[in-house]
PDB file of C-alpha atoms in Angstrom:
ATOM      1  CA  UNK A   1     -10.163   7.930   3.049  1.00  0.00           C
ATOM      2  CA  UNK A   2      -7.803   5.197   4.104  1.00  0.00           C
ATOM      3  CA  UNK A   3      -6.561   2.647   1.601  1.00  0.00           C
ATOM      4  CA  UNK A   4      -4.933  -0.067   3.667  1.00  0.00           C
ATOM      5  CA  UNK A   5      -4.164  -3.721   3.432  1.00  0.00           C
ATOM      6  CA  UNK A   6      -6.444  -6.405   4.595  1.00  0.00           C
ATOM      7  CA  UNK A   7      -3.826  -8.024   6.838  1.00  0.00           C
ATOM      8  CA  UNK A   8      -2.750  -5.141   8.917  1.00  0.00           C
ATOM      9  CA  UNK A   9      -5.341  -6.287  11.364  1.00  0.00           C
ATOM     10  CA  UNK A  10      -5.746  -2.856  13.088  1.00  0.00           C
ATOM     11  CA  UNK A  11      -8.750  -0.601  12.365  1.00  0.00           C
ATOM     12  CA  UNK A  12      -7.769   2.688  10.769  1.00  0.00           C
ATOM     13  CA  UNK A  13      -9.958   4.303  13.533  1.00  0.00           C
ATOM     14  CA  UNK A  14      -7.579   2.944  16.188  1.00  0.00           C
ATOM     15  CA  UNK A  15      -4.400   3.714  14.397  1.00  0.00           C
ATOM     16  CA  UNK A  16      -5.562   7.464  13.901  1.00  0.00           C
ATOM     17  CA  UNK A  17      -7.377   7.844  17.083  1.00  0.00           C
ATOM     18  CA  UNK A  18     -10.679   8.547  15.421  1.00  0.00           C
ATOM     19  CA  UNK A  19     -14.287   7.477  16.243  1.00  0.00           C
ATOM     20  CA  UNK A  20     -16.212   4.771  14.357  1.00  0.00           C
ATOM     21  CA  UNK A  21     -17.457   6.093  11.144  1.00  0.00           C
ATOM     22  CA  UNK A  22     -15.009   8.878  10.955  1.00  0.00           C
ATOM     23  CA  UNK A  23     -12.908   7.033   8.273  1.00  0.00           C
ATOM     24  CA  UNK A  24     -13.940   5.838   4.819  1.00  0.00           C
ATOM     25  CA  UNK A  25     -11.921   2.599   4.569  1.00  0.00           C
ATOM     26  CA  UNK A  26     -10.836   0.705   1.318  1.00  0.00           C
ATOM     27  CA  UNK A  27      -8.988  -2.474   1.969  1.00  0.00           C
ATOM     28  CA  UNK A  28      -7.318  -4.633  -0.423  1.00  0.00           C
ATOM     29  CA  UNK A  29      -4.335  -6.995  -0.181  1.00  0.00           C
ATOM     30  CA  UNK A  30      -1.261  -5.170  -0.833  1.00  0.00           C
ATOM     31  CA  UNK A  31      -2.802  -1.753  -1.174  1.00  0.00           C
ATOM     32  CA  UNK A  32      -3.058  -2.424  -4.926  1.00  0.00           C
ATOM     33  CA  UNK A  33      -4.889   0.096  -7.250  1.00  0.00           C
ATOM     34  CA  UNK A  34      -7.573  -1.270  -9.566  1.00  0.00           C
ATOM     35  CA  UNK A  35     -10.324   0.667 -11.261  1.00  0.00           C
ATOM     36  CA  UNK A  36     -12.659  -0.399  -8.500  1.00  0.00           C
ATOM     37  CA  UNK A  37     -10.349   1.008  -5.845  1.00  0.00           C
ATOM     38  CA  UNK A  38      -9.911   4.261  -7.764  1.00  0.00           C
ATOM     39  CA  UNK A  39     -13.597   4.475  -8.187  1.00  0.00           C
ATOM     40  CA  UNK A  40     -14.260   3.963  -4.379  1.00  0.00           C
ATOM     41  CA  UNK A  41     -11.706   6.604  -3.489  1.00  0.00           C
ATOM     42  CA  UNK A  42     -13.158   8.975  -6.160  1.00  0.00           C
ATOM     43  CA  UNK A  43     -16.729   8.307  -4.601  1.00  0.00           C
ATOM     44  CA  UNK A  44     -15.356   8.988  -1.120  1.00  0.00           C
ATOM     45  CA  UNK A  45     -13.520  12.159  -2.098  1.00  0.00           C
ATOM     46  CA  UNK A  46     -15.885  13.759  -4.459  1.00  0.00           C
ATOM     47  CA  UNK A  47     -19.221  12.649  -3.439  1.00  0.00           C
ATOM     48  CA  UNK A  48     -18.763  11.970   0.335  1.00  0.00           C
ATOM     49  CA  UNK A  49     -16.451  15.071   0.656  1.00  0.00           C
ATOM     50  CA  UNK A  50     -13.312  13.398   2.246  1.00  0.00           C
ATOM     51  CA  UNK A  51     -10.413  15.810   2.394  1.00  0.00           C
ATOM     52  CA  UNK A  52      -7.603  13.486   2.716  1.00  0.00           C
ATOM     53  CA  UNK A  53      -6.633  10.095   1.119  1.00  0.00           C
ATOM     54  CA  UNK A  54      -3.978   8.149   3.042  1.00  0.00           C
ATOM     55  CA  UNK A  55      -2.415   5.083   1.414  1.00  0.00           C
ATOM     56  CA  UNK A  56      -1.350   3.213   4.491  1.00  0.00           C
ATOM     57  CA  UNK A  57       1.101   0.226   3.965  1.00  0.00           C
ATOM     58  CA  UNK A  58       2.392  -1.712   6.946  1.00  0.00           C
ATOM     59  CA  UNK A  59       5.367  -3.617   8.157  1.00  0.00           C
ATOM     60  CA  UNK A  60       5.386  -7.383   8.204  1.00  0.00           C
ATOM     61  CA  UNK A  61       2.862  -7.547   5.408  1.00  0.00           C
ATOM     62  CA  UNK A  62       1.751 -11.073   4.262  1.00  0.00           C
ATOM     63  CA  UNK A  63       0.767  -9.836   0.811  1.00  0.00           C
ATOM     64  CA  UNK A  64       4.141  -8.096   0.200  1.00  0.00           C
ATOM     65  CA  UNK A  65       6.017 -11.248   1.563  1.00  0.00           C
ATOM     66  CA  UNK A  66       4.029 -13.468  -0.646  1.00  0.00           C
ATOM     67  CA  UNK A  67       4.780 -11.239  -3.621  1.00  0.00           C
ATOM     68  CA  UNK A  68       8.518 -11.100  -2.936  1.00  0.00           C
ATOM     69  CA  UNK A  69       8.505 -14.764  -2.561  1.00  0.00           C
ATOM     70  CA  UNK A  70       6.558 -15.313  -5.700  1.00  0.00           C
ATOM     71  CA  UNK A  71       8.798 -13.126  -7.698  1.00  0.00           C
ATOM     72  CA  UNK A  72      12.164 -14.231  -6.286  1.00  0.00           C
ATOM     73  CA  UNK A  73      11.485 -17.934  -5.651  1.00  0.00           C
ATOM     74  CA  UNK A  74       8.377 -18.924  -7.837  1.00  0.00           C
ATOM     75  CA  UNK A  75       8.932 -22.585  -6.883  1.00  0.00           C
ATOM     76  CA  UNK A  76       8.318 -21.687  -3.259  1.00  0.00           C
ATOM     77  CA  UNK A  77       5.191 -19.603  -3.674  1.00  0.00           C
ATOM     78  CA  UNK A  78       3.189 -19.145  -0.505  1.00  0.00           C
ATOM     79  CA  UNK A  79      -0.199 -19.035  -2.336  1.00  0.00           C
ATOM     80  CA  UNK A  80      -0.076 -21.524  -5.264  1.00  0.00           C
ATOM     81  CA  UNK A  81      -3.695 -22.435  -5.039  1.00  0.00           C
ATOM     82  CA  UNK A  82      -4.879 -18.794  -4.802  1.00  0.00           C
ATOM     83  CA  UNK A  83      -5.280 -18.196  -8.445  1.00  0.00           C
ATOM     84  CA  UNK A  84      -7.139 -14.879  -7.990  1.00  0.00           C
ATOM     85  CA  UNK A  85      -4.320 -13.543  -6.004  1.00  0.00           C
ATOM     86  CA  UNK A  86      -1.854 -13.671  -8.792  1.00  0.00           C
ATOM     87  CA  UNK A  87      -2.845 -10.373 -10.074  1.00  0.00           C
ATOM     88  CA  UNK A  88      -2.192  -8.764  -6.629  1.00  0.00           C
ATOM     89  CA  UNK A  89       1.199 -10.462  -6.476  1.00  0.00           C
ATOM     90  CA  UNK A  90       2.142  -9.321  -9.957  1.00  0.00           C
ATOM     91  CA  UNK A  91       1.150  -5.601  -9.106  1.00  0.00           C
ATOM     92  CA  UNK A  92       3.194  -5.668  -5.918  1.00  0.00           C
ATOM     93  CA  UNK A  93       6.107  -7.350  -7.745  1.00  0.00           C
ATOM     94  CA  UNK A  94       6.509  -4.181  -9.874  1.00  0.00           C
ATOM     95  CA  UNK A  95       8.561  -2.659  -7.056  1.00  0.00           C
ATOM     96  CA  UNK A  96      10.597  -5.805  -6.316  1.00  0.00           C
ATOM     97  CA  UNK A  97      13.986  -6.055  -7.932  1.00  0.00           C
ATOM     98  CA  UNK A  98      16.982  -8.454  -8.151  1.00  0.00           C
ATOM     99  CA  UNK A  99      18.766  -6.812  -5.257  1.00  0.00           C
ATOM    100  CA  UNK A 100      15.847  -7.697  -3.060  1.00  0.00           C
ATOM    101  CA  UNK A 101      15.862 -11.240  -4.368  1.00  0.00           C
ATOM    102  CA  UNK A 102      19.667 -11.476  -3.582  1.00  0.00           C
ATOM    103  CA  UNK A 103      18.989 -10.110  -0.139  1.00  0.00           C
ATOM    104  CA  UNK A 104      16.090 -12.286   0.722  1.00  0.00           C
ATOM    105  CA  UNK A 105      18.101 -15.354  -0.472  1.00  0.00           C
ATOM    106  CA  UNK A 106      21.391 -14.571   1.569  1.00  0.00           C
ATOM    107  CA  UNK A 107      19.891 -12.947   4.692  1.00  0.00           C
ATOM    108  CA  UNK A 108      18.892 -13.607   8.238  1.00  0.00           C
ATOM    109  CA  UNK A 109      15.257 -13.695   9.019  1.00  0.00           C
ATOM    110  CA  UNK A 110      15.514 -10.149  10.478  1.00  0.00           C
ATOM    111  CA  UNK A 111      17.352  -8.734   7.389  1.00  0.00           C
ATOM    112  CA  UNK A 112      14.696 -10.471   5.193  1.00  0.00           C
ATOM    113  CA  UNK A 113      11.984  -8.702   7.119  1.00  0.00           C
ATOM    114  CA  UNK A 114      13.790  -5.366   6.518  1.00  0.00           C
ATOM    115  CA  UNK A 115      13.723  -6.124   2.782  1.00  0.00           C
ATOM    116  CA  UNK A 116      10.120  -6.947   2.851  1.00  0.00           C
ATOM    117  CA  UNK A 117       9.238  -3.709   4.757  1.00  0.00           C
ATOM    118  CA  UNK A 118      11.202  -1.739   2.192  1.00  0.00           C
ATOM    119  CA  UNK A 119       9.321  -3.341  -0.549  1.00  0.00           C
ATOM    120  CA  UNK A 120       6.127  -2.447   1.278  1.00  0.00           C
ATOM    121  CA  UNK A 121       7.216   1.303   1.428  1.00  0.00           C
ATOM    122  CA  UNK A 122       8.161   1.304  -2.245  1.00  0.00           C
ATOM    123  CA  UNK A 123       4.745  -0.147  -3.103  1.00  0.00           C
ATOM    124  CA  UNK A 124       3.072   2.631  -1.049  1.00  0.00           C
ATOM    125  CA  UNK A 125       4.913   5.192  -3.007  1.00  0.00           C
ATOM    126  CA  UNK A 126       3.919   3.484  -6.397  1.00  0.00           C
ATOM    127  CA  UNK A 127       0.325   3.306  -5.346  1.00  0.00           C
ATOM    128  CA  UNK A 128       0.074   6.920  -4.644  1.00  0.00           C
ATOM    129  CA  UNK A 129       1.539   7.734  -7.909  1.00  0.00           C
ATOM    130  CA  UNK A 130      -0.777   5.221  -9.723  1.00  0.00           C
ATOM    131  CA  UNK A 131      -3.917   6.618  -7.921  1.00  0.00           C
ATOM    132  CA  UNK A 132      -3.125  10.051  -9.183  1.00  0.00           C
ATOM    133  CA  UNK A 133      -2.097   8.981 -12.573  1.00  0.00           C
ATOM    134  CA  UNK A 134      -5.311   6.840 -12.858  1.00  0.00           C
ATOM    135  CA  UNK A 135      -7.786   9.681 -11.676  1.00  0.00           C
ATOM    136  CA  UNK A 136      -8.029  13.044 -13.283  1.00  0.00           C
ATOM    137  CA  UNK A 137     -10.793  13.762 -10.897  1.00  0.00           C
ATOM    138  CA  UNK A 138      -8.563  13.202  -7.734  1.00  0.00           C
ATOM    139  CA  UNK A 139      -5.632  15.015  -9.344  1.00  0.00           C
ATOM    140  CA  UNK A 140      -7.884  18.003 -10.108  1.00  0.00           C
ATOM    141  CA  UNK A 141      -9.035  18.118  -6.476  1.00  0.00           C
ATOM    142  CA  UNK A 142      -5.319  18.062  -5.372  1.00  0.00           C
ATOM    143  CA  UNK A 143      -4.435  20.900  -7.632  1.00  0.00           C
ATOM    144  CA  UNK A 144      -7.380  22.882  -6.444  1.00  0.00           C
ATOM    145  CA  UNK A 145      -6.291  22.221  -2.809  1.00  0.00           C
ATOM    146  CA  UNK A 146      -9.517  20.485  -1.920  1.00  0.00           C
ATOM    147  CA  UNK A 147      -7.938  17.307  -1.208  1.00  0.00           C
ATOM    148  CA  UNK A 148      -4.645  15.965   0.081  1.00  0.00           C
ATOM    149  CA  UNK A 149      -3.042  12.561  -0.955  1.00  0.00           C
ATOM    150  CA  UNK A 150      -0.273  10.967   1.229  1.00  0.00           C
ATOM    151  CA  UNK A 151       1.366   7.622   1.677  1.00  0.00           C
ATOM    152  CA  UNK A 152       2.290   6.373   5.078  1.00  0.00           C
ATOM    153  CA  UNK A 153       3.874   3.269   6.713  1.00  0.00           C
ATOM    154  CA  UNK A 154       2.274   1.619   9.875  1.00  0.00           C
ATOM    155  CA  UNK A 155       4.677  -0.189  12.128  1.00  0.00           C
ATOM    156  CA  UNK A 156       2.699  -3.170  13.486  1.00  0.00           C
ATOM    157  CA  UNK A 157       5.312  -3.724  16.251  1.00  0.00           C
ATOM    158  CA  UNK A 158       5.645  -0.074  17.686  1.00  0.00           C
ATOM    159  CA  UNK A 159       2.183   1.082  16.568  1.00  0.00           C
ATOM    160  CA  UNK A 160       3.734   4.153  14.988  1.00  0.00           C
ATOM    161  CA  UNK A 161       2.630   5.677  11.707  1.00  0.00           C
ATOM    162  CA  UNK A 162       5.161   7.621   9.556  1.00  0.00           C
ATOM    163  CA  UNK A 163       4.405   9.778   6.529  1.00  0.00           C
ATOM    164  CA  UNK A 164       6.409   9.104   3.420  1.00  0.00           C
ATOM    165  CA  UNK A 165       7.514  12.553   2.462  1.00  0.00           C
ATOM    166  CA  UNK A 166       7.826  11.903  -1.334  1.00  0.00           C
ATOM    167  CA  UNK A 167       4.010  11.003  -1.470  1.00  0.00           C
ATOM    168  CA  UNK A 168       2.731  14.318  -0.099  1.00  0.00           C
ATOM    169  CA  UNK A 169       0.261  15.962  -2.631  1.00  0.00           C
ATOM    170  CA  UNK A 170      -1.651  18.864  -1.477  1.00  0.00           C
ATOM    171  CA  UNK A 171      -0.983  18.125   2.102  1.00  0.00           C
TER     172      UNK A 171
END
């Protein structure tokens, strides 16, 4: 199962060199966890038999950038008319801090992108934690070594995917 963001624009099958249909994909802006996302992943792991859940964030993420902008500079919101996206922005903002805001305000475009990518990585770590906290069924599968859960970051420029070590559960 791959939980990925809607704007990575790369099919999980291509990133992981798999055939069509080899991956159960869940896509949501910012990789956020909702009851529906947890339910989809539970279904994929428990009913469909998936053995690995990968939460895959990516660099240059528009949802993360929008969330940082909305949190740090609310008067410059990138999505003011997207009222239903506000919940997504609030969820991602839980990993944004004042140092990020100072950095974004005082940095070059390149340095700002590094901050956005750092927030994306922290978001993946939080999402993995929230997924396991939100699902006793998945946690049980991990404890019984029937399921692995891991967070990853996909670099949209280089095409490389890196495992985030502190997110390895049962892997």
